[in-house]
CSV table of C-alpha atoms and ligand atoms in Angstrom, one decimal:
chain,number,residue,atom,x,y,z
A,1,UNK,CA,0.0,0.0,0.0
A,2,UNK,CA,1.2,3.5,-0.7
A,3,UNK,CA,1.9,5.5,2.4
A,4,UNK,CA,2.8,9.2,2.6
A,5,UNK,CA,5.1,9.9,5.6
A,6,UNK,CA,5.1,13.4,7.0
A,7,UNK,CA,7.8,14.9,9.2
A,8,UNK,CA,10.5,12.3,8.7
A,9,UNK,CA,14.1,12.4,10.0
A,10,UNK,CA,16.9,10.1,8.9
A,11,UNK,CA,16.2,7.7,11.7
A,12,UNK,CA,12.5,7.3,10.7
A,13,UNK,CA,13.6,6.6,7.1
A,14,UNK,CA,16.2,4.1,8.2
A,15,UNK,CA,14.0,2.1,10.5
A,16,UNK,CA,10.9,2.1,8.3
A,17,UNK,CA,12.9,1.1,5.2
A,18,UNK,CA,14.5,-1.8,7.1
A,19,UNK,CA,11.1,-3.0,8.6
A,20,UNK,CA,9.4,-2.6,5.2
A,21,UNK,CA,11.4,-5.5,3.8
A,22,UNK,CA,8.8,-7.7,5.4
A,23,UNK,CA,5.8,-5.7,4.3
A,24,UNK,CA,6.6,-4.3,0.9
A,25,UNK,CA,4.4,-1.2,1.2
A,26,UNK,CA,5.3,1.8,-1.1
A,27,UNK,CA,6.8,4.3,1.4
A,28,UNK,CA,7.1,8.0,0.4
A,29,UNK,CA,9.1,10.0,2.9
A,30,UNK,CA,8.4,13.7,3.2
A,31,UNK,CA,10.3,16.1,5.5
A,32,UNK,CA,7.6,18.8,6.2
A,33,UNK,CA,5.3,18.5,9.1
A,34,UNK,CA,1.6,18.0,8.3
A,35,UNK,CA,-0.4,21.2,8.8
A,36,UNK,CA,-2.8,23.5,6.9
A,37,UNK,CA,-0.1,24.5,4.5
A,38,UNK,CA,1.4,21.1,3.7
A,39,UNK,CA,-1.6,18.7,3.5
A,40,UNK,CA,-1.6,19.2,-0.3
A,41,UNK,CA,1.6,17.1,-0.4
A,42,UNK,CA,-0.7,14.1,0.4
A,43,UNK,CA,-3.6,15.0,-1.9
A,44,UNK,CA,-5.2,11.8,-3.1
A,45,UNK,CA,-3.4,9.6,-0.5
A,46,UNK,CA,-5.4,6.8,1.1
A,47,UNK,CA,-2.9,6.4,3.9
A,48,UNK,CA,-0.7,8.9,5.7
A,49,UNK,CA,1.8,8.2,8.5
A,50,UNK,CA,2.4,11.0,11.1
A,51,UNK,CA,4.1,11.8,14.3
A,52,UNK,CA,3.4,13.6,17.6
A,53,UNK,CA,3.8,17.1,16.3
A,54,UNK,CA,1.9,16.8,13.1
A,55,UNK,CA,-1.3,18.9,13.1
A,56,UNK,CA,-4.4,16.8,12.3
A,57,UNK,CA,-7.1,19.3,13.1
A,58,UNK,CA,-10.6,19.3,11.6
A,59,UNK,CA,-9.6,21.6,8.6
A,60,UNK,CA,-6.6,19.4,7.6
A,61,UNK,CA,-8.7,16.2,8.0
A,62,UNK,CA,-11.6,17.6,6.0
A,63,UNK,CA,-9.3,18.5,3.1
A,64,UNK,CA,-7.4,15.1,3.1
A,65,UNK,CA,-10.7,13.1,3.5
A,66,UNK,CA,-12.2,14.9,0.6
A,67,UNK,CA,-9.2,13.8,-1.5
A,68,UNK,CA,-9.5,10.2,-0.5
A,69,UNK,CA,-7.8,9.7,2.9
A,70,UNK,CA,-9.0,6.6,4.7
A,71,UNK,CA,-6.3,5.7,7.2
A,72,UNK,CA,-4.0,7.7,9.5
A,73,UNK,CA,-1.2,5.6,10.9
A,74,UNK,CA,0.3,7.4,13.9
A,75,UNK,CA,3.9,6.3,14.5
A,76,UNK,CA,3.6,7.1,18.2
A,77,UNK,CA,1.4,6.2,21.3
A,78,UNK,CA,-0.2,9.6,22.1
A,79,UNK,CA,-2.9,10.9,19.8
A,80,UNK,CA,-3.8,14.3,21.3
A,81,UNK,CA,-2.8,16.0,18.0
A,82,UNK,CA,-5.6,14.3,16.1
A,83,UNK,CA,-9.2,15.6,16.1
A,84,UNK,CA,-10.6,12.1,16.6
A,85,UNK,CA,-14.2,13.3,16.4
A,86,UNK,CA,-13.6,14.9,13.0
A,87,UNK,CA,-11.8,11.8,11.8
A,88,UNK,CA,-14.7,9.6,12.9
A,89,UNK,CA,-17.2,11.9,11.2
A,90,UNK,CA,-15.2,11.8,8.0
A,91,UNK,CA,-14.9,8.1,8.1
A,92,UNK,CA,-11.1,8.1,8.5
A,93,UNK,CA,-9.7,5.4,10.7
A,94,UNK,CA,-6.8,6.2,13.1
A,95,UNK,CA,-4.3,3.6,14.3
A,96,UNK,CA,-1.3,4.0,16.6
A,97,UNK,CA,1.5,2.2,18.3
A,98,UNK,CA,0.2,1.9,21.9
A,99,UNK,CA,2.9,-0.3,23.4
A,100,UNK,CA,6.2,0.1,21.5
A,101,UNK,CA,8.5,0.3,24.5
A,102,UNK,CA,7.3,1.5,27.9
A,103,UNK,CA,10.8,0.9,29.2
A,104,UNK,CA,12.3,3.4,26.7
A,105,UNK,CA,10.3,6.3,28.2
A,106,UNK,CA,10.5,4.9,31.8
A,107,UNK,CA,14.3,4.7,31.7
A,108,UNK,CA,14.6,8.2,30.3
A,109,UNK,CA,12.3,9.4,33.1
A,110,UNK,CA,14.6,7.8,35.7
A,111,UNK,CA,17.6,9.3,33.8
A,112,UNK,CA,16.1,12.8,34.2
A,113,UNK,CA,15.4,12.1,37.9
A,114,UNK,CA,18.9,10.9,38.7
A,115,UNK,CA,20.7,13.5,36.6
A,116,UNK,CA,18.7,16.3,38.2
A,117,UNK,CA,19.2,15.1,41.7
A,118,UNK,CA,22.9,14.4,41.5
A,119,UNK,CA,23.5,17.2,38.9
A,120,UNK,CA,25.3,14.8,36.6
A,121,UNK,CA,24.7,17.2,33.6
A,122,UNK,CA,26.4,20.0,35.5
A,123,UNK,CA,29.2,17.9,36.7
A,124,UNK,CA,29.9,16.7,33.1
A,125,UNK,CA,30.5,20.3,32.0
A,126,UNK,CA,32.5,21.2,35.1
A,127,UNK,CA,35.0,18.4,34.9
A,128,UNK,CA,35.6,18.9,31.2
A,129,UNK,CA,36.6,22.5,32.1
A,130,UNK,CA,39.0,21.3,34.8
A,131,UNK,CA,36.7,22.4,37.6
A,132,UNK,CA,36.6,19.6,40.2
A,133,UNK,CA,34.8,21.4,42.9
A,134,UNK,CA,31.7,19.8,44.4
A,135,UNK,CA,30.1,23.1,45.5
A,136,UNK,CA,26.5,23.3,44.3
A,137,UNK,CA,26.3,19.6,43.3
A,138,UNK,CA,24.8,18.3,46.5
A,139,UNK,CA,22.0,15.7,46.0
A,140,UNK,CA,19.9,13.5,48.3
A,141,UNK,CA,19.2,9.8,48.6
A,142,UNK,CA,16.0,8.6,46.8
A,143,UNK,CA,16.0,5.6,49.1
A,144,UNK,CA,13.4,6.2,51.8
A,145,UNK,CA,11.6,9.0,50.0
A,146,UNK,CA,8.1,9.0,48.5
A,147,UNK,CA,7.4,9.1,44.8
A,148,UNK,CA,4.1,10.0,43.2
A,149,UNK,CA,3.1,8.5,39.8
A,150,UNK,CA,0.2,10.3,38.0
A,151,UNK,CA,-1.1,7.8,35.5
A,152,UNK,CA,-0.2,4.2,36.3
A,153,UNK,CA,-0.5,2.7,32.8
A,154,UNK,CA,2.3,1.0,30.8
A,155,UNK,CA,5.0,3.6,31.4
A,156,UNK,CA,4.0,4.7,34.9
A,157,UNK,CA,4.1,1.1,36.2
A,158,UNK,CA,7.7,0.6,34.9
A,159,UNK,CA,8.8,3.9,36.5
A,160,UNK,CA,7.1,2.8,39.7
A,161,UNK,CA,8.9,-0.6,39.6
A,162,UNK,CA,12.3,1.0,39.2
A,163,UNK,CA,11.7,3.6,42.0
A,164,UNK,CA,10.4,0.9,44.3
A,165,UNK,CA,13.6,-1.1,43.7
A,166,UNK,CA,15.6,2.0,44.6
A,167,UNK,CA,13.8,1.9,47.9
A,168,UNK,CA,11.1,4.6,47.4
A,169,UNK,CA,7.6,4.3,48.7
A,170,UNK,CA,5.4,4.8,45.5
A,171,UNK,CA,2.0,6.4,45.5
A,172,UNK,CA,-0.1,6.3,42.4
A,173,UNK,CA,-3.2,8.0,41.2
A,174,UNK,CA,-5.3,6.8,38.2
A,175,UNK,CA,-9.0,6.6,37.5
A,176,UNK,CA,-8.3,2.9,36.6
A,177,UNK,CA,-6.9,0.6,39.2
A,178,UNK,CA,-4.4,-1.7,37.4
A,179,UNK,CA,-3.8,-5.1,39.1
A,180,UNK,CA,-0.1,-5.1,38.1
A,181,UNK,CA,0.4,-1.9,40.0
A,182,UNK,CA,0.5,-3.8,43.3
A,183,UNK,CA,3.5,-5.8,42.0
A,184,UNK,CA,5.3,-2.5,41.2
A,185,UNK,CA,4.7,-1.5,44.8
A,186,UNK,CA,2.1,1.2,43.9
A,187,UNK,CA,-0.2,2.3,46.7
A,188,UNK,CA,-3.2,4.0,45.1
A,189,UNK,CA,-4.5,7.4,46.4
A,190,UNK,CA,-6.1,10.5,45.0
A,191,UNK,CA,-4.3,13.3,43.2
A,192,UNK,CA,-4.5,15.7,46.1
A,193,UNK,CA,-3.1,13.3,48.6
A,194,UNK,CA,-0.3,12.4,46.2
A,195,UNK,CA,0.6,16.0,45.6
A,196,UNK,CA,0.9,16.8,49.3
A,197,UNK,CA,2.9,13.7,50.2
A,198,UNK,CA,5.3,12.9,47.3
A,199,UNK,CA,9.0,14.1,47.2
A,200,UNK,CA,9.2,13.2,43.5
A,201,UNK,CA,6.3,13.5,41.2
A,202,UNK,CA,6.2,12.0,37.7
A,203,UNK,CA,3.5,12.5,35.1
A,204,UNK,CA,2.4,9.6,32.9
A,205,UNK,CA,-1.2,10.2,32.1
A,206,UNK,CA,-2.4,11.1,28.5
A,207,UNK,CA,-3.2,14.6,27.6
A,208,UNK,CA,-7.0,15.0,27.6
A,209,UNK,CA,-9.3,17.9,28.4
A,210,UNK,CA,-9.4,16.6,31.9
A,211,UNK,CA,-5.6,16.3,32.4
A,212,UNK,CA,-4.7,19.6,30.6
A,213,UNK,CA,-2.8,21.7,33.2
A,214,UNK,CA,-3.3,19.0,35.9
A,215,UNK,CA,-0.3,20.7,37.5
A,216,UNK,CA,-1.5,24.3,37.7
A,217,UNK,CA,-1.1,27.0,40.3
A,218,UNK,CA,-3.6,25.4,42.8
A,219,UNK,CA,-1.8,22.0,42.5
A,220,UNK,CA,1.6,23.6,43.0
A,221,UNK,CA,0.4,25.3,46.2
A,222,UNK,CA,-0.3,21.8,47.6
A,223,UNK,CA,3.2,20.4,46.8
A,224,UNK,CA,5.9,19.8,49.4
A,225,UNK,CA,8.5,22.5,49.4
A,226,UNK,CA,11.5,21.5,47.2
A,227,UNK,CA,9.6,18.7,45.4
A,228,UNK,CA,11.1,17.2,42.2
A,229,UNK,CA,8.6,17.4,39.3
A,230,UNK,CA,9.1,15.3,36.1
A,231,UNK,CA,7.0,15.5,33.0
A,232,UNK,CA,7.7,13.0,30.2
A,233,UNK,CA,4.0,12.7,29.3
A,234,UNK,CA,2.8,15.7,27.3
A,235,UNK,CA,3.8,19.4,27.7
A,236,UNK,CA,0.3,20.7,28.4
A,237,UNK,CA,-0.1,18.5,31.5
A,238,UNK,CA,1.6,21.4,33.3
A,239,UNK,CA,0.9,25.1,33.2
A,240,UNK,CA,4.4,26.2,32.4
A,241,UNK,CA,4.0,29.8,33.7
A,242,UNK,CA,2.6,28.5,37.0
A,243,UNK,CA,5.6,26.1,37.2
A,244,UNK,CA,8.0,29.0,36.6
A,245,UNK,CA,6.4,30.8,39.5
A,246,UNK,CA,6.7,27.7,41.6
A,247,UNK,CA,10.4,27.5,40.7
A,248,UNK,CA,11.0,31.2,41.6
A,249,UNK,CA,9.2,30.6,44.9
A,250,UNK,CA,11.4,27.5,45.5
A,251,UNK,CA,8.3,25.4,45.9
A,252,UNK,CA,9.5,23.2,43.0
A,253,UNK,CA,13.1,22.3,43.8
A,254,UNK,CA,13.9,20.3,40.7
A,255,UNK,CA,12.2,20.2,37.3
A,256,UNK,CA,12.8,17.7,34.5
A,257,UNK,CA,10.9,18.0,31.2
A,258,UNK,CA,11.0,15.9,28.1
A,259,UNK,CA,7.9,17.6,26.7
A,260,UNK,CA,6.8,21.2,26.6
A,261,UNK,CA,3.4,22.8,25.8
A,262,UNK,CA,4.7,24.8,22.9
A,263,UNK,CA,7.3,22.2,21.8
A,264,UNK,CA,6.0,22.1,18.2
A,265,UNK,CA,7.9,25.3,17.4
A,266,UNK,CA,11.1,23.9,18.9
A,267,UNK,CA,11.7,20.3,19.4
A,268,UNK,CA,13.2,17.8,16.9
A,269,UNK,CA,14.9,20.7,15.0
A,270,UNK,CA,18.5,22.1,15.2
A,271,UNK,CA,17.8,25.8,16.1
A,272,UNK,CA,21.2,26.4,17.5
A,273,UNK,CA,21.8,29.3,15.1
A,274,UNK,CA,18.4,30.8,15.5
A,275,UNK,CA,16.9,33.4,17.9
A,276,UNK,CA,14.4,31.5,20.0
A,277,UNK,CA,11.3,33.5,20.2
A,278,UNK,CA,9.6,31.6,23.1
A,279,UNK,CA,10.3,33.7,26.2
A,280,UNK,CA,8.6,31.2,28.5
A,281,UNK,CA,10.9,28.4,27.3
A,282,UNK,CA,14.0,30.6,27.5
A,283,UNK,CA,13.1,31.6,31.1
A,284,UNK,CA,12.9,27.9,32.0
A,285,UNK,CA,16.4,27.3,30.7
A,286,UNK,CA,17.8,30.0,33.0
A,287,UNK,CA,17.1,28.0,36.2
A,288,UNK,CA,20.0,25.9,37.4
A,289,UNK,CA,17.6,23.3,38.7
A,290,UNK,CA,15.8,22.6,35.5
A,291,UNK,CA,16.8,19.9,32.9
A,292,UNK,CA,15.0,19.8,29.6
A,293,UNK,CA,15.4,17.2,26.8
A,294,UNK,CA,13.6,17.5,23.5
A,295,UNK,CA,11.0,14.7,23.5
A,296,UNK,CA,13.5,11.9,23.4
A,297,UNK,CA,11.9,9.5,25.9
A,298,UNK,CA,10.9,7.2,23.0
A,299,UNK,CA,14.2,7.4,21.3
A,300,UNK,CA,15.8,4.0,21.6
A,301,UNK,CA,16.8,1.6,18.8
A,302,UNK,CA,14.4,-1.0,20.3
A,303,UNK,CA,11.5,1.5,20.3
A,304,UNK,CA,12.1,2.7,16.8
A,305,UNK,CA,12.1,-0.9,15.5
A,306,UNK,CA,8.9,-1.7,17.3
A,307,UNK,CA,7.3,1.5,16.1
A,308,UNK,CA,8.2,0.7,12.5
A,309,UNK,CA,7.1,-3.0,12.7
A,310,UNK,CA,3.8,-2.2,14.4
A,311,UNK,CA,2.9,0.8,12.1
A,312,UNK,CA,3.6,-1.2,9.0
A,313,UNK,CA,1.5,-4.1,10.3
A,314,UNK,CA,-1.3,-1.7,11.3
A,315,UNK,CA,-1.3,-0.6,7.6
A,316,UNK,CA,-1.2,-4.1,6.4
A,317,UNK,CA,-4.3,-5.0,8.5
A,318,UNK,CA,-6.2,-2.2,6.9
A,319,UNK,CA,-5.0,-3.2,3.4
A,320,UNK,CA,-6.2,-6.8,4.0
A,321,UNK,CA,-9.5,-5.7,5.5
A,322,UNK,CA,-8.7,-7.3,8.8
A,323,UNK,CA,-9.9,-5.9,12.2
A,324,UNK,CA,-7.5,-3.1,13.2
A,325,UNK,CA,-5.8,-4.2,16.4
A,326,UNK,CA,-4.5,-0.7,17.3
A,327,UNK,CA,-7.4,1.4,16.1
A,328,UNK,CA,-8.2,4.5,18.3
A,329,UNK,CA,-11.9,4.4,18.8
A,330,UNK,CA,-14.0,7.4,19.5
A,331,UNK,CA,-14.7,6.3,23.1
A,332,UNK,CA,-11.0,7.0,23.7
A,333,UNK,CA,-12.1,10.7,23.8
A,334,UNK,CA,-14.2,10.3,26.9
B,1,NAI,P1,-1.3,4.2,29.1
B,1,NAI,O1,-2.6,4.4,28.4
B,1,NAI,O2,-0.8,2.8,29.2
B,1,NAI,O3,-1.4,4.8,30.6
B,1,NAI,C1,-1.9,6.0,30.8
B,1,NAI,C2,-2.6,5.9,32.2
B,1,NAI,O4,-3.1,7.3,32.6
B,1,NAI,C3,-3.9,5.0,32.2
B,1,NAI,O5,-3.8,4.1,33.2
B,1,NAI,C4,-5.0,6.0,32.4
B,1,NAI,O6,-6.1,5.4,33.1
B,1,NAI,C5,-4.3,7.1,33.2
B,1,NAI,N1,-5.0,8.3,33.3
B,1,NAI,C6,-6.0,8.9,32.5
B,1,NAI,N2,-6.5,10.0,33.0
B,1,NAI,C7,-5.8,10.2,34.2
B,1,NAI,C8,-5.9,11.2,35.2
B,1,NAI,N3,-6.8,12.2,35.1
B,1,NAI,N4,-5.1,11.1,36.3
B,1,NAI,C9,-4.3,10.0,36.4
B,1,NAI,N5,-4.2,9.1,35.5
B,1,NAI,C10,-4.9,9.1,34.4
B,1,NAI,O7,-0.2,5.1,28.4
B,1,NAI,P2,1.4,5.0,28.4
B,1,NAI,O8,1.8,4.1,27.3
B,1,NAI,O9,1.8,4.7,29.8
B,1,NAI,O10,1.8,6.5,28.0
B,1,NAI,C11,1.5,7.6,28.9
B,1,NAI,C12,1.7,8.8,28.1
B,1,NAI,O11,3.1,9.0,27.9
B,1,NAI,C13,1.1,8.9,26.7
B,1,NAI,O12,-0.2,9.3,26.7
B,1,NAI,C14,2.0,9.9,26.0
B,1,NAI,O13,1.4,11.2,26.1
B,1,NAI,C15,3.3,9.9,26.8
B,1,NAI,N6,4.4,9.4,26.0
B,1,NAI,C16,5.6,10.1,26.0
B,1,NAI,C17,6.7,9.7,25.2
B,1,NAI,C18,8.0,10.4,25.2
B,1,NAI,O14,8.8,10.2,24.2
B,1,NAI,N7,8.2,11.4,26.1
B,1,NAI,C19,6.6,8.5,24.4
B,1,NAI,C20,5.4,7.7,24.6
B,1,NAI,C21,4.3,8.2,25.4
């Protein structure tokens, strides 16, 4: 089947070309992101393949559907960038890769936590400049502290398991009680209780209307002073301006982000010779206790292979008229 890929980088092309040896689809790799200016590149396409920061709003979907689009293959787990209601109304099916590698994101989350706490990123620069002083690098033991996992799904459970093994008490909140959570040492509670008790908070819920700005000013007021806050979920789970105020007030002691609300204008591109226009983001980078990575939680060889295999298989299921094992149904909205 012919598939138009938007927003591809060299690693997408490499992994998909390799995986396609088993599928034999016709892959067309484009570099631009999908948006209201670029949809025309896929005029007449039955299937497109897109990533987290492609824009699939109602206007784009309407244009593509009127020119024959039937299937959107997301090469990611999250789907907050797709207007699912519009897709459903237009008869366009949406498939994704729900479970490509929870460990990839969980391990990156733990990496952010340990780097921030022990200031490994700062020590790296220091030592290379011949500065062997320990001033300002003081950390604390995680062992014996309390972690709070917001969203105890596939990724949250792996994070919990690792933190539990380090010797942390792990609180979790989730509208769904997962039986495997007990094995990971998770004690369920509600969000308010978690916010007031946890020393380290990590966000692993999807971005929905309900979870948008789940960490806002009111939530920050409840936090323990000096708390570590980690977000590898989606940028808009936190109100960044409120978090900056929380950092200035020293309520938030350490902040680790792999995602950012306005990341579409920044992440995945080399902007090192550009003037960054986003003043909120630039303010974040001025804090010595903030560590930002550019949405690389998923970025392991294992995950890229699984993403390519699953995406191409999702497309094959559609082509062969089989039930779509990874279809996102409209109920996912509620
Ligand atoms: P999952 O669907 O297995 O788990 C999400 C959990 O969040 C579910 O148990 C759900 O019930 C829970 N949840 C929903 N609403 C909630 C609320 N209001 N409060 C607390 N929990 C709530 O998803 P998975 O695979 O664990 O991924 C989680 C998120 O991680 C994805 O939605 C995606 O946004 C993000 N992600 C980030 C990546 C990165 O590279 N940084 C890569 C992959 C996913």
